């Protein structure tokens, strides 16, 4: 995350005077000040605006407060297409860490100009490691002041915390609104109990993978029962959890929740918080060494890359458009930069349940001008038995939605390879009907359910 410091709201500490040796001095105890914003800023608090947010969306308001005194925080959420920024978002943090381990919740009061979801609110974003973030995404505010409670997943972890409060509010149905927040502080409430924890949203999942692959555990939640009888779920950073593997030679988990797959075999990943077992598990089935596609060696000056670690890729809207309304079933293409597998630093797309899938380069990014290119390269590995009649058809669309033209090239079953990389250099002249290549916006892989599971790597245009 890139930060933009809103200097008008910073408390800048400047020290002057004689230097003093610290030899022999005891380390000072950290402050346990629970206050973030209580009728004003607590000491040492600073504010940073998130990238893309409106710089002055946050202001101090002395007219609207929860208790009629002091001041509150006012957040003006912009309309869609506001040139100043697309949302209101930022974090309040301290330069000196605080010991918050004696508290079990962050609480605040909030109201809005209308009934709206509160987007994302939480704590632990210190613009550094963000190690112990915790956030809630299901709060709603209306025109009445209401108290909100964010339970701390494990208070014992917050012995040196700088991230006091962060928020991110976006337009609703294209329109902006205003939110007021007041009395933000950490508390030790006696009405929070019955802790439950989840990994993978409490599901038992299985993944078939390879040695050297790194994947991240998602769906990490802490659920506490509040005094009104409701349960509050908190999206919780991996560092709150203690992870365990039934077979560390096959899979291990670091404190960021990254699963590193090792030797061939099976391992079950589980977790706990404060000695309470979390619901959910991940069974890792390692198939052993992953054989990567050959690394491209063509001169980058002659390449326009869509997906490859060997080149700088062009900007891409998505690697899976999820055209569900058109009957798409295909999964995959949703990891970092489209990579579903990262093997020893090399990303690979894994399309499963394949019937058709599109890679988009036309919505919010420039379309691809492949006029000077002569070929399309792609590496495909079919992860299942190949039957007569199986095929994968590649389709290129030019000028999407604006007098578009397209061309296709079909890879038949006698060409496809099972569990082996097939590298194809396809002349663009073989895409019949694609007479204009100046604005290529969609690259489709189509199998019509004949082939359902493939690895894809090194998708790029090149010229000889």
Coordinates of C-alpha atoms in Angstrom, one line a residue:
X1 CA 0.0 0.0 0.0
X2 CA 1.3 3.5 -0.9
X3 CA 0.7 6.1 1.7
X4 CA 0.1 9.8 1.3
X5 CA 0.6 11.7 4.5
X6 CA -2.1 14.4 5.1
X7 CA 0.3 16.8 6.8
X8 CA -2.4 19.0 8.2
X9 CA -3.4 16.3 10.6
X10 CA 0.0 15.1 11.8
X11 CA 1.4 15.6 15.2
X12 CA 5.0 16.2 14.4
X13 CA 7.4 15.7 17.3
X14 CA 10.7 17.6 17.1
X15 CA 13.3 17.1 19.8
X16 CA 16.1 19.5 20.5
X17 CA 18.7 20.1 23.2
X18 CA 21.7 18.3 24.5
X19 CA 22.4 14.7 23.7
X20 CA 22.4 12.2 26.5
X21 CA 23.9 8.8 26.7
X22 CA 21.4 6.0 27.2
X23 CA 24.0 3.5 28.5
X24 CA 22.7 1.9 31.7
X25 CA 19.2 3.3 31.3
X26 CA 16.3 0.8 31.6
X27 CA 14.1 0.4 28.6
X28 CA 10.9 2.5 29.0
X29 CA 7.7 0.7 29.3
X30 CA 5.3 1.2 26.4
X31 CA 2.2 3.3 26.9
X32 CA -1.0 1.4 27.4
X33 CA -3.1 4.4 26.4
X34 CA -6.4 3.0 25.0
X35 CA -7.7 6.2 23.4
X36 CA -7.5 6.7 19.7
X37 CA -10.0 9.6 19.2
X38 CA -12.0 10.6 22.2
X39 CA -13.2 14.2 21.7
X40 CA -10.0 14.7 19.9
X41 CA -6.7 12.9 18.9
X42 CA -4.8 11.0 21.5
X43 CA -1.1 11.9 21.9
X44 CA 1.3 10.7 19.2
X45 CA -1.5 9.8 16.7
X46 CA -0.8 10.4 13.0
X47 CA -2.9 9.9 9.9
X48 CA -2.1 8.6 6.4
X49 CA -4.4 8.5 3.4
X50 CA -4.6 5.3 1.3
X51 CA -3.6 5.4 -2.3
X52 CA -6.5 6.4 -4.6
X53 CA -8.6 7.9 -1.7
X54 CA -9.7 11.5 -1.5
X55 CA -7.0 13.4 0.4
X56 CA -9.4 15.6 2.5
X57 CA -12.2 13.1 2.9
X58 CA -11.5 13.1 6.7
X59 CA -12.1 16.2 8.8
X60 CA -12.6 16.9 12.4
X61 CA -16.2 18.0 13.2
X62 CA -17.1 20.0 16.3
X63 CA -20.8 20.2 15.4
X64 CA -21.8 16.6 15.2
X65 CA -20.7 14.4 18.1
X66 CA -22.0 11.3 19.9
X67 CA -22.2 12.9 23.3
X68 CA -22.7 16.6 22.4
X69 CA -19.3 17.7 23.4
X70 CA -15.8 17.8 22.0
X71 CA -15.5 16.7 18.4
X72 CA -15.9 13.7 16.1
X73 CA -14.3 12.3 12.9
X74 CA -16.2 13.1 9.7
X75 CA -15.6 11.1 6.5
X76 CA -17.1 12.4 3.2
X77 CA -17.3 9.5 0.8
X78 CA -17.1 10.7 -2.9
X79 CA -19.4 9.9 -5.8
X80 CA -18.3 7.5 -8.5
X81 CA -15.9 9.2 -10.9
X82 CA -14.9 11.9 -8.5
X83 CA -11.6 13.2 -9.9
X84 CA -10.2 13.7 -6.4
X85 CA -10.3 9.9 -5.6
X86 CA -12.6 6.9 -5.8
X87 CA -13.2 6.3 -2.0
X88 CA -12.5 7.5 1.5
X89 CA -9.8 5.5 3.2
X90 CA -6.8 5.9 5.6
X91 CA -5.2 4.7 8.8
X92 CA -4.5 6.3 12.1
X93 CA -1.2 5.1 13.6
X94 CA 1.4 6.0 16.2
X95 CA 5.1 6.5 15.8
X96 CA 5.7 4.9 19.2
X97 CA 4.1 1.5 19.8
X98 CA 1.5 0.9 22.5
X99 CA 0.9 -2.1 24.7
X100 CA -2.8 -3.0 24.1
X101 CA -2.7 -6.5 25.6
X102 CA -4.9 -5.7 28.5
X103 CA -7.9 -4.8 26.2
X104 CA -10.1 -7.2 24.3
X105 CA -11.9 -4.9 21.8
X106 CA -11.7 -1.8 19.8
X107 CA -15.0 0.2 20.1
X108 CA -16.4 3.3 18.5
X109 CA -19.7 5.1 17.8
X110 CA -20.8 5.8 14.3
X111 CA -23.7 7.3 12.3
X112 CA -24.2 8.3 8.7
X113 CA -26.4 10.5 6.5
X114 CA -28.3 7.4 5.4
X115 CA -28.4 3.6 6.0
X116 CA -25.1 2.3 4.5
X117 CA -22.6 -0.5 5.0
X118 CA -19.4 0.7 6.7
X119 CA -17.1 -0.9 4.2
X120 CA -14.0 -1.9 6.1
X121 CA -13.0 -0.8 9.6
X122 CA -10.3 -2.3 11.8
X123 CA -7.0 -1.9 13.4
X124 CA -3.4 -3.1 13.0
X125 CA -2.5 -1.2 9.8
X126 CA 0.7 0.5 10.8
X127 CA 2.0 1.1 7.2
X128 CA 4.8 -1.3 7.9
X129 CA 4.4 -5.0 8.5
X130 CA 0.6 -4.8 9.2
X131 CA 1.2 -8.0 11.2
X132 CA -1.8 -8.0 13.5
X133 CA -4.5 -6.5 11.4
X134 CA -8.2 -7.3 12.3
X135 CA -11.1 -5.9 10.3
X136 CA -14.9 -6.1 10.0
X137 CA -16.8 -5.8 6.7
X138 CA -20.4 -6.3 7.8
X139 CA -21.1 -3.2 9.9
X140 CA -24.0 -1.0 8.9
X141 CA -24.6 2.6 10.0
X142 CA -27.8 4.7 9.8
X143 CA -28.8 8.2 11.0
X144 CA -28.6 7.2 14.7
X145 CA -25.5 6.9 16.8
X146 CA -24.6 3.3 17.5
X147 CA -21.8 1.6 19.4
X148 CA -19.7 -0.9 17.4
X149 CA -17.4 -3.5 18.8
X150 CA -14.4 -5.2 17.1
X151 CA -13.1 -8.0 19.3
X152 CA -9.4 -8.5 19.4
X153 CA -8.6 -12.1 18.1
X154 CA -5.8 -12.5 20.7
X155 CA -5.0 -9.6 22.9
X156 CA -1.7 -11.1 24.1
X157 CA -0.3 -10.5 20.7
X158 CA -0.7 -6.7 20.9
X159 CA 2.2 -5.9 23.2
X160 CA 3.8 -3.4 20.7
X161 CA 1.2 -2.1 18.3
X162 CA 1.2 1.1 16.2
X163 CA -1.9 0.6 14.0
X164 CA -4.8 2.1 16.0
X165 CA -7.7 2.4 13.5
X166 CA -8.2 2.2 9.7
X167 CA -11.2 2.5 7.4
X168 CA -12.2 2.3 3.8
X169 CA -15.6 3.5 2.6
X170 CA -16.7 3.5 -1.1
X171 CA -19.7 4.9 -2.9
X172 CA -23.0 3.0 -2.8
X173 CA -24.9 2.7 -6.1
X174 CA -22.6 5.3 -7.5
X175 CA -23.4 7.9 -4.8
X176 CA -21.4 9.3 -1.9
X177 CA -22.5 9.9 1.7
X178 CA -21.0 11.1 5.0
X179 CA -20.0 9.0 8.0
X180 CA -19.2 10.3 11.5
X181 CA -17.2 8.2 14.0
X182 CA -16.5 9.1 17.6
X183 CA -15.2 7.8 20.9
X184 CA -12.7 5.4 19.2
X185 CA -10.8 3.5 21.9
X186 CA -9.7 0.1 23.1
X187 CA -11.6 -1.4 26.0
X188 CA -11.7 -4.5 28.2
X189 CA -15.3 -5.5 28.0
X190 CA -16.8 -8.2 30.2
X191 CA -19.5 -9.0 27.6
X192 CA -17.3 -10.8 25.0
X193 CA -17.0 -14.5 25.1
X194 CA -17.4 -17.9 23.5
X195 CA -14.5 -17.5 21.0
X196 CA -14.5 -19.5 17.8
X197 CA -11.9 -19.4 15.1
X198 CA -11.8 -20.4 11.4
X199 CA -9.3 -21.1 8.7
X200 CA -10.7 -21.4 5.1
X201 CA -14.0 -20.1 6.5
X202 CA -14.3 -23.2 8.6
X203 CA -14.2 -25.6 5.7
X204 CA -12.2 -28.8 5.3
X205 CA -10.5 -28.4 1.9
X206 CA -8.0 -30.5 -0.2
X207 CA -5.5 -29.2 -2.7
X208 CA -3.5 -31.3 -5.2
X209 CA -0.2 -29.5 -5.7
X210 CA 3.5 -29.8 -6.2
X211 CA 6.8 -29.5 -4.4
X212 CA 8.0 -25.9 -4.3
X213 CA 4.5 -24.4 -4.6
X214 CA 3.6 -21.6 -2.1
X215 CA -0.1 -20.9 -1.4
X216 CA -1.8 -18.7 1.2
X217 CA -4.4 -19.7 3.6
X218 CA -7.5 -17.6 3.4
X219 CA -10.8 -17.2 5.3
X220 CA -9.1 -16.6 8.7
X221 CA -11.8 -15.4 11.1
X222 CA -12.3 -14.9 14.8
X223 CA -15.9 -15.1 16.0
X224 CA -16.9 -13.8 19.4
X225 CA -20.3 -13.6 21.1
X226 CA -21.3 -10.1 22.2
X227 CA -23.4 -8.9 25.1
X228 CA -26.5 -8.6 23.0
X229 CA -26.3 -12.3 22.0
X230 CA -25.1 -11.7 18.5
X231 CA -21.9 -13.2 17.0
X232 CA -19.3 -10.8 15.6
X233 CA -16.9 -12.2 12.9
X234 CA -13.5 -10.5 12.5
X235 CA -11.2 -11.0 9.5
X236 CA -8.0 -11.8 11.3
X237 CA -4.3 -11.7 10.2
X238 CA -2.5 -15.0 10.1
X239 CA -0.1 -13.9 12.8
X240 CA -2.9 -14.4 15.4
X241 CA -3.0 -18.1 14.6
X242 CA -0.7 -21.0 15.5
X243 CA -0.5 -23.4 12.6
X244 CA 0.4 -27.1 12.6
X245 CA 1.2 -29.6 10.0
X246 CA 0.7 -33.4 10.3
X247 CA 3.7 -33.9 8.0
X248 CA 6.2 -31.1 7.9
X249 CA 8.2 -32.8 5.2
X250 CA 5.2 -32.4 2.8
X251 CA 3.9 -29.0 4.0
X252 CA 4.8 -26.2 6.4
X253 CA 3.1 -22.9 7.3
X254 CA 4.8 -19.7 8.2
X255 CA 3.4 -17.0 10.5
X256 CA 1.9 -15.1 7.5
X257 CA -0.2 -18.2 6.6
X258 CA 1.8 -19.2 3.6
X259 CA 1.8 -22.9 2.9
X260 CA 5.1 -24.2 1.5
X261 CA 4.7 -27.5 -0.2
X262 CA 7.7 -30.0 0.1
X263 CA 8.2 -33.6 -0.7
X264 CA 5.6 -35.9 -2.3
X265 CA 3.0 -37.1 0.2
X266 CA 0.1 -35.9 2.2
X267 CA -0.2 -33.4 5.1
X268 CA -3.1 -31.8 7.0
X269 CA -2.8 -28.2 8.0
X270 CA -4.7 -27.1 11.1
X271 CA -4.6 -24.0 13.4
X272 CA -5.5 -22.7 16.8
X273 CA -5.7 -19.4 18.7
X274 CA -5.1 -19.2 22.4
X275 CA -5.2 -23.0 22.5
X276 CA -8.7 -23.1 20.9
X277 CA -8.7 -25.2 17.8
X278 CA -9.9 -23.5 14.7
X279 CA -12.6 -24.9 12.5
X280 CA -11.4 -25.8 9.0
X281 CA -8.4 -27.6 7.6
X282 CA -6.3 -27.9 4.5
X283 CA -5.2 -31.4 3.2
X284 CA -2.2 -31.0 1.0
X285 CA -1.6 -33.7 -1.5
X286 CA 1.8 -33.1 -3.0
X287 CA 2.5 -34.8 -6.4
X288 CA 6.2 -34.2 -6.0
X289 CA 8.3 -32.1 -8.3
X290 CA 6.6 -29.7 -10.7
X291 CA 8.1 -29.6 -14.2
X292 CA 7.8 -26.0 -15.4
X293 CA 7.4 -24.9 -19.0
X294 CA 10.6 -24.0 -20.8
X295 CA 11.7 -20.5 -20.0
X296 CA 11.3 -18.3 -23.1
X297 CA 14.5 -16.9 -24.6
X298 CA 13.2 -14.5 -27.2
X299 CA 14.4 -10.9 -27.2
X300 CA 12.0 -8.9 -25.0
X301 CA 12.1 -6.1 -27.7
X302 CA 10.2 -8.4 -30.0
X303 CA 7.6 -9.6 -27.4
X304 CA 4.3 -8.4 -26.1
X305 CA 3.6 -10.5 -23.0
X306 CA 0.2 -11.2 -21.5
X307 CA 1.4 -13.8 -18.9
X308 CA 5.0 -14.8 -18.4
X309 CA 7.7 -14.4 -15.7
X310 CA 10.3 -14.1 -18.4
X311 CA 9.0 -10.7 -19.6
X312 CA 7.3 -7.6 -18.3
X313 CA 3.6 -8.2 -18.9
X314 CA 1.2 -5.7 -20.3
X315 CA -1.6 -4.5 -18.0
X316 CA -4.4 -7.0 -17.8
X317 CA -8.0 -6.5 -16.6
X318 CA -8.4 -10.1 -15.6
X319 CA -7.2 -13.6 -16.4
X320 CA -10.7 -15.0 -15.8
X321 CA -13.7 -12.8 -16.8
X322 CA -16.2 -15.2 -15.0
X323 CA -18.8 -14.8 -17.7
X324 CA -21.3 -16.8 -15.6
X325 CA -24.3 -15.3 -17.3
X326 CA -23.0 -16.8 -20.5
X327 CA -22.7 -20.3 -18.9
X328 CA -19.0 -20.2 -18.0
X329 CA -17.9 -22.8 -15.4
X330 CA -14.2 -22.2 -15.6
X331 CA -12.3 -21.6 -12.3
X332 CA -8.7 -20.3 -11.9
X333 CA -6.7 -17.3 -13.1
X334 CA -7.4 -15.5 -9.9
X335 CA -4.1 -15.6 -8.0
X336 CA -1.4 -12.9 -7.9
X337 CA -1.0 -11.6 -11.4
X338 CA -3.3 -14.4 -12.6
X339 CA -1.0 -17.2 -11.2
X340 CA -2.8 -20.0 -9.3
X341 CA 0.4 -21.8 -8.7
X342 CA 3.8 -20.2 -7.8
X343 CA 6.5 -22.8 -8.1
X344 CA 10.0 -21.6 -7.1
X345 CA 9.0 -18.1 -8.0
X346 CA 7.4 -18.9 -11.4
X347 CA 3.7 -18.3 -11.8
X348 CA 1.3 -20.7 -13.6
X349 CA -2.4 -20.4 -14.4
X350 CA -4.5 -23.5 -13.5
X351 CA -7.8 -23.5 -15.3
X352 CA -10.2 -26.1 -14.0
X353 CA -13.8 -27.0 -14.9
X354 CA -12.9 -25.4 -18.2
X355 CA -15.5 -24.8 -20.8
X356 CA -14.3 -21.3 -21.8
X357 CA -12.4 -18.5 -20.2
X358 CA -11.3 -15.0 -21.3
X359 CA -8.3 -12.9 -20.5
X360 CA -9.3 -9.3 -20.8
X361 CA -7.2 -6.3 -22.0
X362 CA -9.9 -3.8 -23.0
X363 CA -11.8 -2.4 -20.0
X364 CA -9.5 -0.4 -17.8
X365 CA -6.2 -1.0 -19.5
X366 CA -5.0 -0.3 -23.1
X367 CA -5.8 -2.9 -25.7
X368 CA -2.9 -4.7 -27.3
X369 CA -1.6 -3.5 -30.6
X370 CA -0.2 -6.7 -32.1
X371 CA 0.0 -5.2 -35.6
X372 CA 3.7 -5.8 -35.8
X373 CA 3.6 -9.2 -34.2
X374 CA 3.7 -12.4 -36.3
X375 CA 2.9 -15.2 -33.8
X376 CA 1.1 -16.0 -30.6
X377 CA 3.1 -18.3 -28.2
X378 CA 1.4 -20.3 -25.4
X379 CA 2.5 -23.3 -23.2
X380 CA -0.3 -25.7 -22.3
X381 CA -0.2 -28.8 -20.1
X382 CA -3.3 -31.0 -19.9
X383 CA -3.8 -32.6 -16.5
X384 CA -6.1 -35.4 -17.5
X385 CA -6.4 -38.2 -20.0
X386 CA -6.9 -36.9 -23.5
X387 CA -9.8 -38.4 -25.4
X388 CA -10.6 -38.4 -29.2
X389 CA -12.6 -35.3 -29.9
X390 CA -10.9 -33.2 -27.2
X391 CA -9.7 -29.8 -28.2
X392 CA -8.7 -26.4 -27.0
X393 CA -9.6 -23.5 -29.2
X394 CA -7.8 -20.1 -28.9
X395 CA -9.9 -17.1 -30.0
X396 CA -8.6 -13.5 -30.3
X397 CA -11.1 -10.6 -30.3
X398 CA -10.1 -7.2 -31.7
X399 CA -12.0 -3.9 -30.8
X400 CA -14.2 -5.6 -28.2
X401 CA -17.8 -4.2 -28.4
X402 CA -16.9 -1.7 -31.1
X403 CA -17.2 -3.4 -34.5
X404 CA -15.2 -6.3 -33.1
X405 CA -13.6 -8.9 -35.3
X406 CA -12.2 -12.3 -34.2
X407 CA -10.2 -15.2 -35.3
X408 CA -9.7 -18.7 -33.9
X409 CA -7.2 -21.5 -33.9
X410 CA -8.0 -25.1 -32.7
X411 CA -5.6 -27.4 -31.0
X412 CA -7.0 -30.9 -31.6
X413 CA -6.6 -34.0 -29.4
X414 CA -3.8 -35.5 -31.6
X415 CA -1.7 -32.4 -30.8
X416 CA -2.5 -32.0 -27.0
X417 CA -0.2 -33.7 -24.5
X418 CA -1.2 -35.2 -21.1
X419 CA 1.0 -34.1 -18.1
X420 CA 3.6 -32.6 -20.5
X421 CA 4.1 -29.1 -21.7
X422 CA 3.1 -28.3 -25.2
X423 CA 4.7 -25.2 -26.6
X424 CA 2.9 -23.6 -29.5
X425 CA 4.1 -20.8 -31.8
X426 CA 0.9 -20.0 -33.8
X427 CA 1.1 -17.7 -36.8
X428 CA -1.4 -14.9 -36.3
X429 CA -2.3 -15.4 -40.0
X430 CA -3.8 -18.8 -38.8
X431 CA -6.5 -17.0 -36.8
X432 CA -8.9 -16.9 -39.7
X433 CA -11.0 -13.7 -39.8
X434 CA -8.7 -11.6 -37.6
X435 CA -7.8 -9.0 -40.2
X436 CA -7.2 -6.2 -37.7
X437 CA -4.8 -6.8 -34.7
X438 CA -4.5 -3.2 -33.5
X439 CA -6.8 -3.5 -30.5
X440 CA -6.8 -7.1 -29.2
X441 CA -8.9 -7.0 -26.0
X442 CA -9.9 -10.7 -25.3
X443 CA -7.9 -13.9 -25.5
X444 CA -10.2 -16.9 -25.1
X445 CA -9.4 -20.6 -24.2
X446 CA -12.4 -22.7 -25.2
X447 CA -12.8 -26.5 -24.7
X448 CA -16.6 -26.9 -24.5
X449 CA -16.0 -29.2 -21.5
X450 CA -13.9 -31.7 -23.6
X451 CA -10.8 -30.8 -21.6
X452 CA -11.4 -29.5 -18.0
X453 CA -8.0 -29.1 -16.3
X454 CA -5.0 -27.4 -17.8
X455 CA -1.9 -25.5 -16.8
X456 CA -1.1 -22.4 -18.9
X457 CA 2.1 -20.4 -19.0
X458 CA 4.0 -18.0 -21.2
X459 CA 1.2 -16.3 -23.2
X460 CA 2.8 -13.7 -25.4
X461 CA 2.9 -12.3 -28.9
X462 CA 6.2 -12.1 -30.8
X463 CA 7.6 -11.2 -34.1
X464 CA 10.3 -13.1 -36.0

